[in-house]
Amino acid sequence: TLYVDNLIGQNTVITLPPATYESYKRSGHTEPLLEQGLDEARALLAALPDIGIDLQLVTERLLKQGLKIFGDSHIELLESIRRTRDHLLSF
């Protein structure tokens, strides 16, 4: 839930895959943490190249992985709807 906890802030919206949502309901925190520690976060981001981390490359990889996860979840939802529809039409 660390990902979700740290993105809670005023006027924000976040989408979650079902498994993440279930985990968050069990042990997530609802305090608005998004704007806490901004100076430290900026300093850490600025230091990434010094330790060999390419933020652009990391961002691209996370985006690719995230799109796949959300795409898979969307396909799973559509399949569930199709199965339910087929079941209901069988009566």
Tab-separated table of C-alpha atoms in Angstrom:
chain	number	residue	atom	x	y	z
A	1	THR	CA	0.000	0.000	0.000
A	2	LEU	CA	3.036	2.301	0.122
A	3	TYR	CA	2.366	3.457	-3.440
A	4	VAL	CA	-1.233	4.368	-2.651
A	5	ASP	CA	-0.581	5.831	0.798
A	6	ASN	CA	1.946	8.305	-0.563
A	7	LEU	CA	-0.283	9.536	-3.378
A	8	ILE	CA	-3.143	10.685	-1.165
A	9	GLY	CA	-3.542	14.429	-1.288
A	10	GLN	CA	-6.022	17.222	-1.744
A	11	ASN	CA	-7.838	17.161	-5.110
A	12	THR	CA	-6.244	13.892	-6.264
A	13	VAL	CA	-7.735	10.844	-7.934
A	14	ILE	CA	-6.042	7.462	-8.261
A	15	THR	CA	-7.101	4.303	-10.032
A	16	LEU	CA	-6.188	0.933	-8.586
A	17	PRO	CA	-6.235	-2.623	-9.853
A	18	PRO	CA	-8.629	-4.764	-7.793
A	19	ALA	CA	-5.872	-6.595	-5.891
A	20	THR	CA	-4.224	-3.319	-4.871
A	21	TYR	CA	-7.563	-1.886	-3.777
A	22	GLU	CA	-8.291	-4.939	-1.610
A	23	SER	CA	-4.865	-4.681	0.009
A	24	TYR	CA	-5.328	-0.974	0.611
A	25	LYS	CA	-8.741	-1.527	2.244
A	26	ARG	CA	-7.093	-3.942	4.706
A	27	SER	CA	-4.032	-1.935	5.679
A	28	GLY	CA	-3.846	1.413	3.887
A	29	HIS	CA	-3.654	4.826	5.534
A	30	THR	CA	-5.836	7.774	4.573
A	31	GLU	CA	-3.690	10.650	5.786
A	32	PRO	CA	-2.797	13.112	2.982
A	33	LEU	CA	0.924	12.376	2.540
A	34	LEU	CA	1.460	13.606	-1.018
A	35	GLU	CA	2.947	16.969	-0.049
A	36	GLN	CA	5.009	15.807	2.927
A	37	GLY	CA	8.797	15.717	2.538
A	38	LEU	CA	8.899	17.577	-0.796
A	39	ASP	CA	12.323	19.162	-0.217
A	40	GLU	CA	13.849	15.783	0.640
A	41	ALA	CA	12.180	14.199	-2.387
A	42	ARG	CA	13.558	16.882	-4.715
A	43	ALA	CA	17.056	16.379	-3.310
A	44	LEU	CA	16.814	12.611	-3.779
A	45	LEU	CA	15.639	13.003	-7.385
A	46	ALA	CA	18.513	15.379	-8.113
A	47	ALA	CA	20.996	12.829	-6.731
A	48	LEU	CA	19.784	9.868	-8.831
A	49	PRO	CA	22.185	10.404	-11.765
A	50	ASP	CA	25.113	10.465	-9.307
A	51	ILE	CA	24.350	6.873	-8.297
A	52	GLY	CA	23.693	5.657	-11.821
A	53	ILE	CA	19.907	5.790	-11.942
A	54	ASP	CA	18.339	7.082	-15.149
A	55	LEU	CA	14.956	8.446	-14.066
A	56	GLN	CA	13.715	8.625	-17.662
A	57	LEU	CA	14.487	4.922	-18.205
A	58	VAL	CA	12.878	3.940	-14.889
A	59	THR	CA	9.795	6.001	-15.749
A	60	GLU	CA	9.478	4.361	-19.177
A	61	ARG	CA	9.755	0.869	-17.665
A	62	LEU	CA	7.166	1.620	-14.973
A	63	LEU	CA	4.807	3.100	-17.544
A	64	LYS	CA	5.128	0.022	-19.746
A	65	GLN	CA	4.532	-2.320	-16.799
A	66	GLY	CA	1.634	-0.223	-15.503
A	67	LEU	CA	-0.075	-0.140	-18.883
A	68	LYS	CA	0.197	-3.920	-19.133
A	69	ILE	CA	-1.251	-4.422	-15.657
A	70	PHE	CA	-4.160	-2.060	-16.299
A	71	GLY	CA	-4.707	-3.576	-19.744
A	72	ASP	CA	-4.777	-7.087	-18.300
A	73	SER	CA	-7.224	-5.932	-15.632
A	74	HIS	CA	-9.453	-4.363	-18.293
A	75	ILE	CA	-9.463	-7.587	-20.330
A	76	GLU	CA	-10.290	-9.557	-17.164
A	77	LEU	CA	-13.205	-7.203	-16.442
A	78	LEU	CA	-14.539	-7.552	-19.987
A	79	GLU	CA	-14.293	-11.345	-19.742
A	80	SER	CA	-16.174	-11.321	-16.463
A	81	ILE	CA	-18.915	-9.192	-18.017
A	82	ARG	CA	-19.086	-11.539	-21.013
A	83	ARG	CA	-19.373	-14.611	-18.784
A	84	THR	CA	-22.094	-12.982	-16.701
A	85	ARG	CA	-23.983	-11.924	-19.826
A	86	ASP	CA	-23.711	-15.417	-21.313
A	87	HIS	CA	-24.906	-16.940	-18.056
A	88	LEU	CA	-27.903	-14.610	-17.859
A	89	LEU	CA	-28.811	-15.212	-21.495
A	90	SER	CA	-28.796	-18.969	-20.913
A	91	PHE	CA	-32.008	-18.793	-18.853
